[in-house]
mmCIF file of C-alpha atoms and ligand atoms in Angstrom:
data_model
loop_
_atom_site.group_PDB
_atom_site.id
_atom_site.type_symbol
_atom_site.label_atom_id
_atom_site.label_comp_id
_atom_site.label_asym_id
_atom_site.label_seq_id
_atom_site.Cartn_x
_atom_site.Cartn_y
_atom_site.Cartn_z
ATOM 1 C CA UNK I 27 17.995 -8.511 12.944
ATOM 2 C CA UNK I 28 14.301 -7.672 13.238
ATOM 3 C CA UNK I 29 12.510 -7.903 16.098
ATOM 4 C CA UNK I 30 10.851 -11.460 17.003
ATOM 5 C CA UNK I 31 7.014 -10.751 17.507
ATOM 6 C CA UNK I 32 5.247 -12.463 20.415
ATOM 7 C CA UNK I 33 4.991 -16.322 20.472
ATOM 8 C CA UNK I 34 1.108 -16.638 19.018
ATOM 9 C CA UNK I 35 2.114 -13.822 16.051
ATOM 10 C CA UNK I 36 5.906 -15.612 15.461
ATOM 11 C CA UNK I 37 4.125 -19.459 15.549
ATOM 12 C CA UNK I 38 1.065 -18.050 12.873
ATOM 13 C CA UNK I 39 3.685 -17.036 10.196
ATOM 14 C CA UNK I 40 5.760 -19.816 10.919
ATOM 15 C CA UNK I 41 2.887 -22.355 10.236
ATOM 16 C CA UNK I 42 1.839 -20.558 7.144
ATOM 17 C CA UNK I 43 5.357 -20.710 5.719
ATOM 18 C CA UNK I 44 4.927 -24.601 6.426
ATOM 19 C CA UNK I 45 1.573 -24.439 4.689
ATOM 20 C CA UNK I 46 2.811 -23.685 1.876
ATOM 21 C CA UNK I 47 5.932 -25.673 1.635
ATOM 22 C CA UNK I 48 4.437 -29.045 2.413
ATOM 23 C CA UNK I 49 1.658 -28.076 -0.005
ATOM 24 C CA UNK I 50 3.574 -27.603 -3.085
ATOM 25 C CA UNK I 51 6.065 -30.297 -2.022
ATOM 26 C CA UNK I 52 2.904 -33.030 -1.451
ATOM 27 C CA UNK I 53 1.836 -31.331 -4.978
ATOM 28 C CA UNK I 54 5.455 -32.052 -6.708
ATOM 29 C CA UNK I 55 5.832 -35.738 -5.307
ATOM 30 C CA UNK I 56 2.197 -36.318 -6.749
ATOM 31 C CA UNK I 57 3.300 -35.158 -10.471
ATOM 32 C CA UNK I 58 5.917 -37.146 -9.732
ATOM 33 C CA UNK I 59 4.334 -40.357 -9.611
ATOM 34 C CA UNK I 60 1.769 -39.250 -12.233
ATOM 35 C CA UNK I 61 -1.060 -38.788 -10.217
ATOM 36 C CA UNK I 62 -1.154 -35.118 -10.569
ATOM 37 C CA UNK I 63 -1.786 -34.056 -14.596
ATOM 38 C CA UNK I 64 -0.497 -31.138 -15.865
ATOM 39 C CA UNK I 65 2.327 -28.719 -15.196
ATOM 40 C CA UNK I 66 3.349 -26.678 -12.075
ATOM 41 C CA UNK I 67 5.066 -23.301 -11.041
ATOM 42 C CA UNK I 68 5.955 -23.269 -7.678
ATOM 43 C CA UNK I 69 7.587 -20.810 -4.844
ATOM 44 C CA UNK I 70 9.664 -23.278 -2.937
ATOM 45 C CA UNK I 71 11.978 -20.814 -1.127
ATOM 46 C CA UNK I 72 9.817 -17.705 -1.369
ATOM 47 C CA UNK I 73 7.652 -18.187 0.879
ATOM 48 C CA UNK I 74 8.794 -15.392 2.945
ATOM 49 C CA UNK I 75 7.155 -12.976 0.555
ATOM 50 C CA UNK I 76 3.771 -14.024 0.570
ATOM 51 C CA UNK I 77 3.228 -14.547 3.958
ATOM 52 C CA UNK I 78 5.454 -11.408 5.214
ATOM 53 C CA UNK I 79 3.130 -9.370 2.498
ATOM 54 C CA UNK I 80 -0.161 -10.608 3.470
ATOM 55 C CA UNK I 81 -0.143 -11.858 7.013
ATOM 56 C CA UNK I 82 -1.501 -8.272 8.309
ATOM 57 C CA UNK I 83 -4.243 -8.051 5.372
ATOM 58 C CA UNK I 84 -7.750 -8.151 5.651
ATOM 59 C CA UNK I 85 -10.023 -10.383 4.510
ATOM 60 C CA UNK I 86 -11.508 -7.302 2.432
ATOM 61 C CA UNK I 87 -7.665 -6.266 0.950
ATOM 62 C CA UNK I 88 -7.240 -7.868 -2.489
ATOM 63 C CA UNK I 89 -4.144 -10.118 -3.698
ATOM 64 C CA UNK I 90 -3.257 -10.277 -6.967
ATOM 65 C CA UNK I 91 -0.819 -13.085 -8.259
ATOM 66 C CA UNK I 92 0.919 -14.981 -11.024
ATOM 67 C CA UNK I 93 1.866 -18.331 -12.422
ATOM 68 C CA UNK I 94 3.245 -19.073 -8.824
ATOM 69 C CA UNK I 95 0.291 -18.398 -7.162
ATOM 70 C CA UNK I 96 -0.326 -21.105 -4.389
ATOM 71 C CA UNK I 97 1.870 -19.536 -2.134
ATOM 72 C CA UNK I 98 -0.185 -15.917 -2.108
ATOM 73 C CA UNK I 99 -3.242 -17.802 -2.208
ATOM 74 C CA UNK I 100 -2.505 -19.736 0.519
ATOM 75 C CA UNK I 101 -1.741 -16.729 2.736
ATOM 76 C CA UNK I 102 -4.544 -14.934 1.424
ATOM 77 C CA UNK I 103 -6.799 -17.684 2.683
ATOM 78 C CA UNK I 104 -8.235 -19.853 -0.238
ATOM 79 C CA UNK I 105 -8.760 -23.518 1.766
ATOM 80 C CA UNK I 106 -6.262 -26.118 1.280
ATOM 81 C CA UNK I 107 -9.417 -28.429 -0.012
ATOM 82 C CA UNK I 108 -10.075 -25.900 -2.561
ATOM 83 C CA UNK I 109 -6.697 -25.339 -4.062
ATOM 84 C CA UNK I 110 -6.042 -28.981 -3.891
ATOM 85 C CA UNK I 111 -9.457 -30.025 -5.554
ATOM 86 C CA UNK I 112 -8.679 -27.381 -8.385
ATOM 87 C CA UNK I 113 -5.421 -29.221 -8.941
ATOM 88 C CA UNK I 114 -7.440 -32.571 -9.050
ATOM 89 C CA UNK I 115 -9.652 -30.857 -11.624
ATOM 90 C CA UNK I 116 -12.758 -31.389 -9.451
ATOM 91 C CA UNK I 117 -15.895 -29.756 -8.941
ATOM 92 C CA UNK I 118 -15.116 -28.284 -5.947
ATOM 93 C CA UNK I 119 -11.975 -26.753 -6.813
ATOM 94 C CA UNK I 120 -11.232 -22.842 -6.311
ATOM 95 C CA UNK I 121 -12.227 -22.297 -9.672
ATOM 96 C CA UNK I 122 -14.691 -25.040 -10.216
ATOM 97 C CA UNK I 123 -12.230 -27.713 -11.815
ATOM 98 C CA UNK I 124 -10.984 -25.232 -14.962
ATOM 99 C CA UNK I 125 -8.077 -23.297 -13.765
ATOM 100 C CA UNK I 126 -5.855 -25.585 -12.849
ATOM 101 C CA UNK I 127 -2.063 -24.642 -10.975
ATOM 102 C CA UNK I 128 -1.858 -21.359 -12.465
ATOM 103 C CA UNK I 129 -5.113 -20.075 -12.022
ATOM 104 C CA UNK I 130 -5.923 -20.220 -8.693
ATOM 105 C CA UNK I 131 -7.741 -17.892 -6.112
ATOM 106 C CA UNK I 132 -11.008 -17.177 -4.350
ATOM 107 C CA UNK I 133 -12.582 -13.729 -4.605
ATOM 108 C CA UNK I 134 -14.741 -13.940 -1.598
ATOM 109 C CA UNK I 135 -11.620 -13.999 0.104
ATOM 110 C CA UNK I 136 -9.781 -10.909 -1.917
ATOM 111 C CA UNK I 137 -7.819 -13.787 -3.690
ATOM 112 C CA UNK I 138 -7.898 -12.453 -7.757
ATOM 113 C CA UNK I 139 -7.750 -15.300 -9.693
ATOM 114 C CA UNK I 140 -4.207 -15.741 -11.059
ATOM 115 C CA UNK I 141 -2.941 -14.568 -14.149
ATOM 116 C CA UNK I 142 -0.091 -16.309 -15.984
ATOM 117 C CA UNK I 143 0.407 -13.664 -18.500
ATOM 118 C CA UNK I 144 3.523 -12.697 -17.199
ATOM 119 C CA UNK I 145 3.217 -8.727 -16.406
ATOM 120 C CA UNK I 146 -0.772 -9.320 -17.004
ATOM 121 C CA UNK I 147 -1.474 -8.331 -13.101
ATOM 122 C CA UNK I 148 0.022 -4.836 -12.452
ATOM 123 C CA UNK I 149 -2.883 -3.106 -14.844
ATOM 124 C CA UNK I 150 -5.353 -5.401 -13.037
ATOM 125 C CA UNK I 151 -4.061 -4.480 -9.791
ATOM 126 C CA UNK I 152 -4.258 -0.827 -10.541
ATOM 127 C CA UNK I 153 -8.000 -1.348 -11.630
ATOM 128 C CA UNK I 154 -8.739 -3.643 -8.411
ATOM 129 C CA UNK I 155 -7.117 -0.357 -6.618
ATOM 130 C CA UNK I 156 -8.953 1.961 -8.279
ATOM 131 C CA UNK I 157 -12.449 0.129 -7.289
ATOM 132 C CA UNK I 158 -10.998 0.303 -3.642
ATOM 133 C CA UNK I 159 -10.720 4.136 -4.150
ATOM 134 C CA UNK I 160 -13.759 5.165 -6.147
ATOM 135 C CA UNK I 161 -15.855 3.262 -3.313
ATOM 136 C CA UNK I 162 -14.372 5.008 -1.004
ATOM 137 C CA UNK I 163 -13.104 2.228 0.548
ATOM 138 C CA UNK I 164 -9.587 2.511 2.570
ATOM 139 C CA UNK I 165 -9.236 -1.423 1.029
ATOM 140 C CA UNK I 166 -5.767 -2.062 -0.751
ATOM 141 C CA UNK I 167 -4.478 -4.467 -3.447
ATOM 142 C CA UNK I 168 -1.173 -5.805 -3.265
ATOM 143 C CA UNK I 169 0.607 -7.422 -6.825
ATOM 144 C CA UNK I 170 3.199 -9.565 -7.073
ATOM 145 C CA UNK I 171 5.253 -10.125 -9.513
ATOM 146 C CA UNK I 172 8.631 -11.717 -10.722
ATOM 147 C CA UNK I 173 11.621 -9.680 -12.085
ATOM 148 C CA UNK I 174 11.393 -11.242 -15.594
ATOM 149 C CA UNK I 175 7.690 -9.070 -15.371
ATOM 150 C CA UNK I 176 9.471 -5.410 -14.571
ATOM 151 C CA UNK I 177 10.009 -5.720 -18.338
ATOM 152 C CA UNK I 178 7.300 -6.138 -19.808
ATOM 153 C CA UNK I 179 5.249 -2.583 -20.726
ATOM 154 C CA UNK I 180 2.195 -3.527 -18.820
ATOM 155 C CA UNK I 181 4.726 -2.483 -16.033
ATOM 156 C CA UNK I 182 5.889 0.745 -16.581
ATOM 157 C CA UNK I 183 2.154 1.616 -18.429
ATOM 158 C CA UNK I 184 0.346 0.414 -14.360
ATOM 159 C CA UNK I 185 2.796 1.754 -12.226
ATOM 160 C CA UNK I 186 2.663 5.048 -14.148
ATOM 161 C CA UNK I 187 -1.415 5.255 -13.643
ATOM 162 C CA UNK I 188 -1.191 4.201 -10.045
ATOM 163 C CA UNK I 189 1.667 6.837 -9.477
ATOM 164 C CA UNK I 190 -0.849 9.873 -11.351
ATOM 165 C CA UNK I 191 -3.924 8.699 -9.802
ATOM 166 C CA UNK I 192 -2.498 7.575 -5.995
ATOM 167 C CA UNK I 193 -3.964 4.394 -6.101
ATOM 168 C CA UNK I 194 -3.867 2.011 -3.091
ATOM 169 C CA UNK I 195 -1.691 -0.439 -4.144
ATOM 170 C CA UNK I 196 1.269 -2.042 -3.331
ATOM 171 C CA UNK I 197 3.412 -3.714 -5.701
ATOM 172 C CA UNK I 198 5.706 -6.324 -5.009
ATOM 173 C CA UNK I 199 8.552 -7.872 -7.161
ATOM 174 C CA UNK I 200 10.079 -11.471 -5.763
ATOM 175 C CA UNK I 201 13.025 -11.098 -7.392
ATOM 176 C CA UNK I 202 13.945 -14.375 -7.615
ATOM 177 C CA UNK I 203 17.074 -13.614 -10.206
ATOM 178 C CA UNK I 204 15.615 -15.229 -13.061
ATOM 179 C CA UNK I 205 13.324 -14.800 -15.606
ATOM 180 C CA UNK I 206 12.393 -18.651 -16.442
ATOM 181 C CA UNK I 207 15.911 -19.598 -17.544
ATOM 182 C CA UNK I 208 17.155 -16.466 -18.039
ATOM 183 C CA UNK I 209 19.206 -14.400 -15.697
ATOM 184 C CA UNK I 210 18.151 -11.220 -15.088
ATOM 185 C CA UNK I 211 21.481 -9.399 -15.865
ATOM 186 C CA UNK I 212 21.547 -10.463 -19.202
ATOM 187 C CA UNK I 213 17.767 -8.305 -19.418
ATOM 188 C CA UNK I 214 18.174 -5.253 -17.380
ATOM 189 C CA UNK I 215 21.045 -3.256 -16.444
ATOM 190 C CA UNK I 216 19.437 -2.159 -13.131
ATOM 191 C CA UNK I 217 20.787 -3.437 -9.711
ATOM 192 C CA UNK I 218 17.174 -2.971 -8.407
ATOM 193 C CA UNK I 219 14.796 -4.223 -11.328
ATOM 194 C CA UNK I 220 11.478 -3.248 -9.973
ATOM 195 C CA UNK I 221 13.154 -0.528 -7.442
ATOM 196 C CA UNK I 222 15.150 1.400 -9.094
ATOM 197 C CA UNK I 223 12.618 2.168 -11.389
ATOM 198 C CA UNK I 224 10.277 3.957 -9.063
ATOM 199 C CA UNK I 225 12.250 6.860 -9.488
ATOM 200 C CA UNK I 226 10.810 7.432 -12.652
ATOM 201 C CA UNK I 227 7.277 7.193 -11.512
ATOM 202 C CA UNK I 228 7.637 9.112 -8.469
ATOM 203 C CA UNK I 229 6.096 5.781 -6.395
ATOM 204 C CA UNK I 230 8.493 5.125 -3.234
ATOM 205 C CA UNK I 231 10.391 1.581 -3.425
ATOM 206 C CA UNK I 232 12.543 -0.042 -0.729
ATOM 207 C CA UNK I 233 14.834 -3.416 -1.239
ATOM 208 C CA UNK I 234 13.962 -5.930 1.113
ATOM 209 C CA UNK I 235 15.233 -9.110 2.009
ATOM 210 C CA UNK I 236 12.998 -11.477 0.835
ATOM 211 C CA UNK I 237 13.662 -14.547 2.655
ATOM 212 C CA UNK I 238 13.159 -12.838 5.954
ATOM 213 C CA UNK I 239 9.501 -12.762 6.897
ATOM 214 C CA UNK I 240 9.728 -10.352 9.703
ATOM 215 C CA UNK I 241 11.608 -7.849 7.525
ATOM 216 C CA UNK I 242 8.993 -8.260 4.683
ATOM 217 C CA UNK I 243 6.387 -7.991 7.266
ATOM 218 C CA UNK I 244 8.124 -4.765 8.713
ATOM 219 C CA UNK I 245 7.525 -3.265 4.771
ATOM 220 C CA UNK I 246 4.449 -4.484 4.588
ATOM 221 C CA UNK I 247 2.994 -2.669 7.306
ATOM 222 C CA UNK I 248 4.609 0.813 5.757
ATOM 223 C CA UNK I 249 3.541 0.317 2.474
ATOM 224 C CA UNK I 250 -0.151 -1.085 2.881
ATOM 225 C CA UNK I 251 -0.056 1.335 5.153
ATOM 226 C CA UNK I 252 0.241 4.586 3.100
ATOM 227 C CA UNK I 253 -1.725 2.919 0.818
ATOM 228 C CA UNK I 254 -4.477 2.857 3.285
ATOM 229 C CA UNK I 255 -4.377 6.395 4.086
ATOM 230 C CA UNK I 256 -4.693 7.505 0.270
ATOM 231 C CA UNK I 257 -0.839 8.540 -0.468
ATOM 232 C CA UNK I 258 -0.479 6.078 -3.136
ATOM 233 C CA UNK I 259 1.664 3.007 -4.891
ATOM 234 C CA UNK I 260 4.559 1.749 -3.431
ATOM 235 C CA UNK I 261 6.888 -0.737 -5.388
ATOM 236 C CA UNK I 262 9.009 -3.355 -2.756
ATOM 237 C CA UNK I 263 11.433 -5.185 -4.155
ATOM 238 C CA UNK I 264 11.679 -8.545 -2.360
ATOM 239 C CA UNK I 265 15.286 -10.319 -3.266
ATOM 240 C CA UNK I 266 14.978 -14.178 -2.823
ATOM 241 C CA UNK I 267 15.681 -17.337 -4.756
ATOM 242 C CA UNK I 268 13.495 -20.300 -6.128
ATOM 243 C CA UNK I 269 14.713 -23.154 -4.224
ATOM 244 C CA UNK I 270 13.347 -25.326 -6.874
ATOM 245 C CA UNK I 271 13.270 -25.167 -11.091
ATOM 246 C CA UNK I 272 10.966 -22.515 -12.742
ATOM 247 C CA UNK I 273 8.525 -25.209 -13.726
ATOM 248 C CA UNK I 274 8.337 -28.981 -13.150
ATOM 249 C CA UNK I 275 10.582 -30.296 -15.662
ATOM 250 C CA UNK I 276 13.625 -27.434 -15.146
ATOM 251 C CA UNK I 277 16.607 -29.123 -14.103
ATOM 252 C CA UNK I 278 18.297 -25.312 -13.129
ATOM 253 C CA UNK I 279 21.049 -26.352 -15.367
ATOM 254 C CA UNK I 280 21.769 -22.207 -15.695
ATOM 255 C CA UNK I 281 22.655 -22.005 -12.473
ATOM 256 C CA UNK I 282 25.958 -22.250 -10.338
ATOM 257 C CA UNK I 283 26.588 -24.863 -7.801
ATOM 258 C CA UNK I 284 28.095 -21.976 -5.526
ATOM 259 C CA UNK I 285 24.908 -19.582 -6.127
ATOM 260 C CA UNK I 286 22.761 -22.549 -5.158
ATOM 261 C CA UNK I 287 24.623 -23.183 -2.080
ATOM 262 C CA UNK I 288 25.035 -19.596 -1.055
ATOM 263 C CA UNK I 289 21.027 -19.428 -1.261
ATOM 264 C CA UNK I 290 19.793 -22.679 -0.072
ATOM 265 C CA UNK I 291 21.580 -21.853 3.418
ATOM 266 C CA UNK I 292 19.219 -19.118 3.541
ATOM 267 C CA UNK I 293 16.617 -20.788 3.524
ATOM 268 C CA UNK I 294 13.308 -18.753 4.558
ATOM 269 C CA UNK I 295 12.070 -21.146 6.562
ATOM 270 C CA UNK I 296 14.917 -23.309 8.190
ATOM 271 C CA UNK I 297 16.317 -19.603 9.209
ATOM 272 C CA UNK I 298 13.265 -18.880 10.523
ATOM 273 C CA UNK I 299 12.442 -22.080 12.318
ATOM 274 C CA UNK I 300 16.094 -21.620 14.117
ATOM 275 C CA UNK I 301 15.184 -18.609 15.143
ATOM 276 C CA UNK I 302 11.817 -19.884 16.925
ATOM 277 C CA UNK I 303 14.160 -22.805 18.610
ATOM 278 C CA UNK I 304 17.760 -19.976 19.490
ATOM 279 C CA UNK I 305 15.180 -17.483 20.835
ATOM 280 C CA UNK I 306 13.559 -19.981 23.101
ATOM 281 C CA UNK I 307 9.816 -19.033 21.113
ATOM 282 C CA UNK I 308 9.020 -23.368 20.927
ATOM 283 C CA UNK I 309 10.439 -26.187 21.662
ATOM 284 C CA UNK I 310 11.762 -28.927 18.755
ATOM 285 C CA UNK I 311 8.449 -31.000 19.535
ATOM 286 C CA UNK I 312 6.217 -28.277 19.487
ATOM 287 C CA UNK I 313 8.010 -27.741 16.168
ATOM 288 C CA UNK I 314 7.448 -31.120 15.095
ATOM 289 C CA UNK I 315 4.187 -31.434 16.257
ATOM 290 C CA UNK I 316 2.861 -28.201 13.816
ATOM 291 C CA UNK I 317 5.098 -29.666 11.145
ATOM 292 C CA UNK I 318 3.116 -33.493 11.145
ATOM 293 C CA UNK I 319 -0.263 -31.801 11.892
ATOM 294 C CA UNK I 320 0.005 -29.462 8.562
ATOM 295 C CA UNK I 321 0.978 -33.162 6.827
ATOM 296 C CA UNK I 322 -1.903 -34.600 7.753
ATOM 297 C CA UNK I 323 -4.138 -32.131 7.068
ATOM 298 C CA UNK I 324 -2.768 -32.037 3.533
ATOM 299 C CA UNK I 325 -2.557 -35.617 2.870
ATOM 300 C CA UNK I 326 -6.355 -35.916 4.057
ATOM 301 C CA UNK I 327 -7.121 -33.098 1.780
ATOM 302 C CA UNK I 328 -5.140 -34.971 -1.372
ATOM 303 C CA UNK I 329 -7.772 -37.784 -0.123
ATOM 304 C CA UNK I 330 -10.839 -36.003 -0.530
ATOM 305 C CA UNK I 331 -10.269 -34.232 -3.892
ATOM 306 C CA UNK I 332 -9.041 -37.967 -5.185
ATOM 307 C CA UNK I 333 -12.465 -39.284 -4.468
ATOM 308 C CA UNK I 334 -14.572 -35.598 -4.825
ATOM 309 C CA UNK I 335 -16.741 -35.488 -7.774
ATOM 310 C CA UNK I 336 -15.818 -34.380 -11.416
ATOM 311 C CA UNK I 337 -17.361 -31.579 -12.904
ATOM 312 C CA UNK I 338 -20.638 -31.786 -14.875
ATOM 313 C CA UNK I 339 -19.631 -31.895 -18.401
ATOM 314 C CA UNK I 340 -22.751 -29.482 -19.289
ATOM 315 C CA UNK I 341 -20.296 -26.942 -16.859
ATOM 316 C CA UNK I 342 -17.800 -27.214 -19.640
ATOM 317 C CA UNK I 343 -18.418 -23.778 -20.866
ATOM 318 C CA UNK I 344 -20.453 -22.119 -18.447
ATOM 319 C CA UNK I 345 -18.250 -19.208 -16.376
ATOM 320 C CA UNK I 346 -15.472 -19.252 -19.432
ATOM 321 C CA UNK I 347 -15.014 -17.246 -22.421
ATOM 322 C CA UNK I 348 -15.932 -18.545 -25.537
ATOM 323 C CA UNK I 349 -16.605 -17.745 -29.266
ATOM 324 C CA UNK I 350 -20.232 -17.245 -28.660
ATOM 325 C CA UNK I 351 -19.915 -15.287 -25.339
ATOM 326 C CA UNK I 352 -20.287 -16.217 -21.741
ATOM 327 C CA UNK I 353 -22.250 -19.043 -21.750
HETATM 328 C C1 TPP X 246 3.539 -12.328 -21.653
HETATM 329 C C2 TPP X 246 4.203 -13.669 -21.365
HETATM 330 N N1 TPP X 246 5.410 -13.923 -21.917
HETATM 331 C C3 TPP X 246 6.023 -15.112 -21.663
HETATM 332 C C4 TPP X 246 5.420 -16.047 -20.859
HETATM 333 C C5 TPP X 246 6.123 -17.379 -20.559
HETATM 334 N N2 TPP X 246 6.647 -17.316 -19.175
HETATM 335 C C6 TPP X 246 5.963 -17.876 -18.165
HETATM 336 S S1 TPP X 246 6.709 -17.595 -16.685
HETATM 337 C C7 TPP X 246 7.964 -16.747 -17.399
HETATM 338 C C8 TPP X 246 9.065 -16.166 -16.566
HETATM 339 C C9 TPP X 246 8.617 -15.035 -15.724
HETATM 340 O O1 TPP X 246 9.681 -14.567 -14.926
HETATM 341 P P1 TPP X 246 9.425 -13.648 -13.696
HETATM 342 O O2 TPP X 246 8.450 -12.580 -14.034
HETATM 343 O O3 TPP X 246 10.750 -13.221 -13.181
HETATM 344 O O4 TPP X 246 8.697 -14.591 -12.637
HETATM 345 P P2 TPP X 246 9.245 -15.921 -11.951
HETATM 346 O O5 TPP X 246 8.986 -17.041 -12.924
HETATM 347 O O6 TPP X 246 10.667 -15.730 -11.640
HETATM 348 O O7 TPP X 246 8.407 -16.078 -10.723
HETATM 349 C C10 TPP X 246 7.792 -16.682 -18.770
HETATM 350 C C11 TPP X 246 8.720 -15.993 -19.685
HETATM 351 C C12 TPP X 246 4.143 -15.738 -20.325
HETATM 352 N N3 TPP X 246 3.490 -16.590 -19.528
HETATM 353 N N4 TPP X 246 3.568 -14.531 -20.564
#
């Protein structure tokens, strides 16, 4: 078991992990009702990996995410009003109203803006790390990405230029099992998807259990580390499990009751918050009390971007490609 970090450390990842839980769950009950337009990926049940992975970054350090984003951006830093105006569609969303769920992030604070093209990020992320490099810069950018994106060539073509040119970058698969709907051993023959394939790269990889956010954070610190100090990519392979379905209308109808089970009791942040209680970190109210304050500050921020402005339809195509170039 790893090591339980003093109380102020061990409390700050623990109320991130809430963060982002009661953020995508407000989020899910609000498409449920049909306030919230749209459609949503979210990371219910990984939210180990993004806070493990980016707790210890600095504000300079870039992220780079996918079509599950909230969860990195969260940790990254991009404010709860922005992320939740941006899902309103408002003016004072991340990305001004026009990115919507899966296009989240804030640059100023290293946050890329998310790509949904699944496998779209590693060659970005290598280009983010080369900027890092060329500036001279001992800055890092850390990429995640699913299993279902270890297959796709902008993959192998990133990791193979970050390998040659010893880029600081770390990349991160959340190998959640499945590709959407598809289980992963029906598209690669490799226990390790992302892993195993170091090897032929010559990048260093370690497996990591991804629903533990001190063992993440443990592999963090190595690999952002060497990253840091110019000896190049590292791949970590982060095994978890969506507790939820890929997007909002997947009933998981491809998965087994017993799988389910067997992963649900391990979940990140229940484990977690029984450690803080068994180890005698906090107490059940003071618990509570982080747990109700998060609420609140989410439900006033659902508030404010229901009644925030809309954005100026002249900003339709201004900061967006179009036809006639960047207007
Ligand atoms: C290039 C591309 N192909 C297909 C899709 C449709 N798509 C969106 S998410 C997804 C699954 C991606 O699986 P994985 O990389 O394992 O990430 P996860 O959804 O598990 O987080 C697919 C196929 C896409 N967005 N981009």
């Amino acid at each position: 078991m790893f090591k339980m970090p003093e109380k102020e450390r061990a409390i700050g990842m623990y109320k991130k992990m809430c963060e982002i839980r009661q953020y995508e769950e407000t989020i899910y009950y609000l498409f449920l009702e049909g306030i919230m337009p749209g459609t949503i990926h979210q990371s219910h049940g990984q939210e180990a990996c993004a806070v493990g992975m980016i707790y210890d970054l600095r504000k300079e350090d870039y992220i780079l995410t996918t079509h599950r984003p909230a969860g990195h951006d969260l940790a990254k830093g991009v404010s709860l009003r922005s992320m939740m105006c941006e899902m309103f569609g408002k003016a004072e969303g991340c990305c001004k109203g026009k990115g919507g769920a899966m296009h989240t992030g804030d640059i100023s604070v290293g946050a890329v803006t998310a790509n949904a093209i699944v496998g779209g990020n590693l060659p970005i992320a290598a280009g983010v790390a080369l900027r890092c490099k060329m500036l001279k810069t001992d800055n890092v950018a850390v990429c995640f990405f699913g299993d279902g994106a270890s297959n796709e060539g902008s993959f192998h073509e990133a990791l193979n230029a970050a390998a040659v040119w010893k880029l600081p970058v770390v990349y991160v698969c959340e190998n959640n099992l499945y590709s959407a709907t598809t289980s992963i051993k029906m598209t690669c023959n490799l226990e390790n998807v992302a892993a195993d394939r170091g090897l032929a790269y010559g990048i260093p990889s370690e497996v990591v259990d991804g629903n533990d956010v001190l063992a993440i954070n443990e592999a963090a610190e190595r690999a952002i580390e060497r990253a840091r100090k110019g000896e190049g990519p590292t791949i970590l392979e982060l095994k978890t499990y969506r507790i939820g379905g890929h997007s909002r209308n997947d009933a998981c109808g491809y998965r087994t009751e017993e799988e389910e089970k067997e992963w649900f009791s391990r979940d990140p942040i229940a484990s977690f918050r029984a450690r803080l209680l068994n180890e005698g970190v906090a107490s059940e109210e003071e618990l509570q009390k982080i747990e109700e304050e998060i609420q609140a500050q989410i439900d006033a921020e659902v508030e404010y971007a229901q009644n925030a402005p809309d954005p100026e339809p002249e900003s339709a195509l201004r900061e967006v490609y179009w036809e006639g170039g960047i207007a």
